mmCIF file of C-alpha atoms in Angstrom:
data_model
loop_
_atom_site.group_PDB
_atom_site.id
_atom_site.type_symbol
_atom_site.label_atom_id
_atom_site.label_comp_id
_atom_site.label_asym_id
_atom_site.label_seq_id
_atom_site.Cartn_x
_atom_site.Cartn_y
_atom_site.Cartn_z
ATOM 1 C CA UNK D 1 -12.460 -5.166 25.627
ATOM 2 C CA UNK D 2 -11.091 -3.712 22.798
ATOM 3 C CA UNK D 3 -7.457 -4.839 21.448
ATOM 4 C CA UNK D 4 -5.421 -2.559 18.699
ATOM 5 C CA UNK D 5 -3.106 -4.736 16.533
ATOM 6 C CA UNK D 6 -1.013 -3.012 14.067
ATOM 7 C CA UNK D 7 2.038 -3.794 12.132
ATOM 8 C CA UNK D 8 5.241 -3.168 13.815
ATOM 9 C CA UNK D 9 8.772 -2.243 11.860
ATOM 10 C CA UNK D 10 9.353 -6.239 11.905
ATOM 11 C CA UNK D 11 6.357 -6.749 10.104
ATOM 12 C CA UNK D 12 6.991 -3.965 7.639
ATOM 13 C CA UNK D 13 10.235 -5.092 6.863
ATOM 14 C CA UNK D 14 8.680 -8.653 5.805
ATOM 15 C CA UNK D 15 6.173 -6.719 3.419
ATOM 16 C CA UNK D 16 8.596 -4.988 2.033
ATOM 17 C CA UNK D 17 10.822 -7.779 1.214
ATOM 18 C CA UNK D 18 7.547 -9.790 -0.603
ATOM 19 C CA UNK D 19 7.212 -6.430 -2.693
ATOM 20 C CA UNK D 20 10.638 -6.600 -3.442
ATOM 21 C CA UNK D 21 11.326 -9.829 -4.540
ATOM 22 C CA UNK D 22 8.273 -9.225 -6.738
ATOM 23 C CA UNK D 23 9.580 -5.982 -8.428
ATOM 24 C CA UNK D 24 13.004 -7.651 -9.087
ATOM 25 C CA UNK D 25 11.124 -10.979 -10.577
ATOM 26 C CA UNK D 26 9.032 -8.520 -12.886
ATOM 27 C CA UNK D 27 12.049 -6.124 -13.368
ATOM 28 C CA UNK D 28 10.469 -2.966 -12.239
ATOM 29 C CA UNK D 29 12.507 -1.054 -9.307
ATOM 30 C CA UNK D 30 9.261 -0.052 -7.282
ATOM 31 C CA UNK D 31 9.197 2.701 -3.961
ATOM 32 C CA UNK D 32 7.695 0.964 -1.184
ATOM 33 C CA UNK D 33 5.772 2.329 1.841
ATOM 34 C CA UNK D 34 4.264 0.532 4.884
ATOM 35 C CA UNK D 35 1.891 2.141 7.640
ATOM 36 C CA UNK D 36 0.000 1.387 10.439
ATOM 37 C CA UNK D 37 -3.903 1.208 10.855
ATOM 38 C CA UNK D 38 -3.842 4.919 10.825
ATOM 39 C CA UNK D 39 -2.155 5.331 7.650
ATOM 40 C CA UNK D 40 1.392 6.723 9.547
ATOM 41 C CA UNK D 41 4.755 5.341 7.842
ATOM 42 C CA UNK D 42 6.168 2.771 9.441
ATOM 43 C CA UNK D 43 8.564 1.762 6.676
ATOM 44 C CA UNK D 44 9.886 2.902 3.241
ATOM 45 C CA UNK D 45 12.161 1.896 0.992
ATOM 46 C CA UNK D 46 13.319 3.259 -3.341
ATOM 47 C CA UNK D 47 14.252 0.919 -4.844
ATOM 48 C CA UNK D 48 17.600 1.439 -6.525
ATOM 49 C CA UNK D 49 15.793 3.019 -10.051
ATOM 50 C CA UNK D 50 12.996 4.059 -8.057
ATOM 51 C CA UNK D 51 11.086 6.694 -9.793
ATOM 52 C CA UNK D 52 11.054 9.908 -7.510
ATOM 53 C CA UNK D 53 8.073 10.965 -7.640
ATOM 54 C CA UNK D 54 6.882 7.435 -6.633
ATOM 55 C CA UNK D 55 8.586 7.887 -3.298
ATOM 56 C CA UNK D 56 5.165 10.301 -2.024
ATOM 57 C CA UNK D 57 2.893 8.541 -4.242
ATOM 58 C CA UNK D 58 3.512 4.980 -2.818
ATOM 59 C CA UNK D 59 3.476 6.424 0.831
ATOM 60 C CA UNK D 60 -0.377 8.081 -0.246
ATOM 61 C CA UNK D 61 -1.468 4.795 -1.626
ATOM 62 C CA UNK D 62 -0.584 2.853 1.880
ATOM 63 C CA UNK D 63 -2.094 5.918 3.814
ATOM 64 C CA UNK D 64 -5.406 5.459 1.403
ATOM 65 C CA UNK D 65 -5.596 1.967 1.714
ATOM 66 C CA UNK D 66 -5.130 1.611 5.423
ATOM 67 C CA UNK D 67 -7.374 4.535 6.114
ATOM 68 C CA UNK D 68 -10.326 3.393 3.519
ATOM 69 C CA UNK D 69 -9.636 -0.267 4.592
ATOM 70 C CA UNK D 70 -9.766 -0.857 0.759
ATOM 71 C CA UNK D 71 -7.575 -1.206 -2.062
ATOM 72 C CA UNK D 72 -6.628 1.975 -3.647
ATOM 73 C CA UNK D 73 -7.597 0.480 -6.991
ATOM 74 C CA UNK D 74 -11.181 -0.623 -5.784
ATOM 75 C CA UNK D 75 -11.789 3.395 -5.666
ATOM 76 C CA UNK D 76 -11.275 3.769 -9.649
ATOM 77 C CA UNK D 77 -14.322 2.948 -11.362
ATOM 78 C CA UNK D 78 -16.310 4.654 -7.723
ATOM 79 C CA UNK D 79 -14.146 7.570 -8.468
ATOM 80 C CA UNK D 80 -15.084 7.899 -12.383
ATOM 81 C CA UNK D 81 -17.576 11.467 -13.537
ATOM 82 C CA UNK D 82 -21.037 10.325 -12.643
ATOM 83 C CA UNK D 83 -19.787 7.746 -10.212
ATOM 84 C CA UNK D 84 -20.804 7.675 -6.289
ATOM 85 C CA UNK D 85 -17.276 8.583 -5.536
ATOM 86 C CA UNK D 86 -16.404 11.430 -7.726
ATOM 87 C CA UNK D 87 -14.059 13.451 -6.872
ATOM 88 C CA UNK D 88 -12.286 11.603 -3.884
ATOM 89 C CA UNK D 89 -9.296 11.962 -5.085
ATOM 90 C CA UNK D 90 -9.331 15.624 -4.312
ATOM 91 C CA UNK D 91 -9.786 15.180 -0.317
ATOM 92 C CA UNK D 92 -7.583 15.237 2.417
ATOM 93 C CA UNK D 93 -5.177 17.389 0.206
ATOM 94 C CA UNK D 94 -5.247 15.465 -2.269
ATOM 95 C CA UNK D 95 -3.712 11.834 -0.608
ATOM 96 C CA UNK D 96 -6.340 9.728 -1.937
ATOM 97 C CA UNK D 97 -5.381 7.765 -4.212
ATOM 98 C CA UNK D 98 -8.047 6.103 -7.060
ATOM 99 C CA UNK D 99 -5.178 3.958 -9.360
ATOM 100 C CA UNK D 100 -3.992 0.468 -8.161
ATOM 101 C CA UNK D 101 -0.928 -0.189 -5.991
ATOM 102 C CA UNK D 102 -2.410 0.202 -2.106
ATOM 103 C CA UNK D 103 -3.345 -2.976 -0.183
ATOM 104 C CA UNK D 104 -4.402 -3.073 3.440
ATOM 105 C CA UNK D 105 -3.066 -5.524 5.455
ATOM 106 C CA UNK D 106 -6.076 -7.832 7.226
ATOM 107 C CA UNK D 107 -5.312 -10.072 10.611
ATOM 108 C CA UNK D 108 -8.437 -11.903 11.363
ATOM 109 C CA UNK D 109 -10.811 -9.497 9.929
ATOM 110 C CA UNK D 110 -8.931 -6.467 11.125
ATOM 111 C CA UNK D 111 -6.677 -4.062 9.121
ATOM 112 C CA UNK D 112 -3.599 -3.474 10.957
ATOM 113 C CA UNK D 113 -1.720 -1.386 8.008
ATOM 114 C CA UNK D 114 -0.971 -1.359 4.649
ATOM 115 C CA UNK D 115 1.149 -1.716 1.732
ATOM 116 C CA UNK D 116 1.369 1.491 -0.929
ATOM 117 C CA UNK D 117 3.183 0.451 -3.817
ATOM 118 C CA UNK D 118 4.588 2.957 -7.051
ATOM 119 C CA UNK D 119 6.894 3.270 -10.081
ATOM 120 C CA UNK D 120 5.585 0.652 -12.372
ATOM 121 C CA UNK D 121 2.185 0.096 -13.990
ATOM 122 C CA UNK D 122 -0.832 0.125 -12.014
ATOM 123 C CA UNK D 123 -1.505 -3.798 -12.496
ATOM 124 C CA UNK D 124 2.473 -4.314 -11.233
ATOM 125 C CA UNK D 125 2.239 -1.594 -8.585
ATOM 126 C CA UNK D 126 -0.759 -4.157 -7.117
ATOM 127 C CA UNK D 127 0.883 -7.183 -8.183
ATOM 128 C CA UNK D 128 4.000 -6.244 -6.132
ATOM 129 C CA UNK D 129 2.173 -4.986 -2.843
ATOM 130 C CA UNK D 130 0.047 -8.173 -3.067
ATOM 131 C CA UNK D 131 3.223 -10.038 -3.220
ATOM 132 C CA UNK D 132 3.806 -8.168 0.082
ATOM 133 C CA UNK D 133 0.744 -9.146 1.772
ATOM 134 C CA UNK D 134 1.338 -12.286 0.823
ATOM 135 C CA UNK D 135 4.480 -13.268 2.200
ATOM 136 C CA UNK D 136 3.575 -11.492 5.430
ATOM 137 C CA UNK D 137 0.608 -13.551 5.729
ATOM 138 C CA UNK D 138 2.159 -16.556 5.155
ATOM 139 C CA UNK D 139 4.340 -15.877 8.618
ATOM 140 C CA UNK D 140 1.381 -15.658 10.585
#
């Protein structure tokens, strides 16, 4: 039998609170977007300072990492001239995303969404949607 578990609006609302009390603690007003196992948007939320062009970029880096069932940044050395990945960045219209900041979301081995974080650096755009993960795993 197979069983489909994915995140519901509940859920993203608990991510995005973890990635928001991160951003505030580091002082970086992030854009936040959650999706299901399919990479749809469940959630989003700018921050107030939010850079606007984040807004599509952290919705690309959930939609990459749920779809991939990897972390956007785990694509950036693949994704380098020469590499095994070159060039991904360029399909599906150009929504892959190769720089740090998407996490999926694992429930007992399964992905059931993830996390696509943007506005800051790409080690704080992690750090905050690990934050995310984090304090929706810790609810389970």
């Amino acid at each position: 039998m197979l069983t489909i578990t994915r995140l519901s609006l509940e859920d993203s609302k608990i991510l995005i609170e973890g990635a928001k009390a991160k951003a505030e603690e580091i002082g970086v007003p992030m854009c936040i977007a959650v999706c299901d196992e399919s990479g749809q948007l469940i959630a989003f939320e700018r921050m107030d300072g939010g850079k606007i062009t984040s807004s599509i970029i952290a919705q690309d880096k959930a939609y990459t990492a749920a779809g991939a069932k990897r972390t956007t940044e785990s694509y950036g050395t693949a994704s380098q001239p020469g590499q095994p990945a070159y060039g991904i960045n360029s399909a599906i219209g150009g929504r892959l995303m190769v720089v740090a900041g998407g996490v999926p979301v694992v429930v007992d081995g399964q992905v059931v969404g993830a996390i696509g974080i943007s506005s800051g650096t790409p080690a704080q755009d992690h750090e905050c949607a690990q934050a995310g993960v984090d304090r929706f795993l810790a609810t389970l």
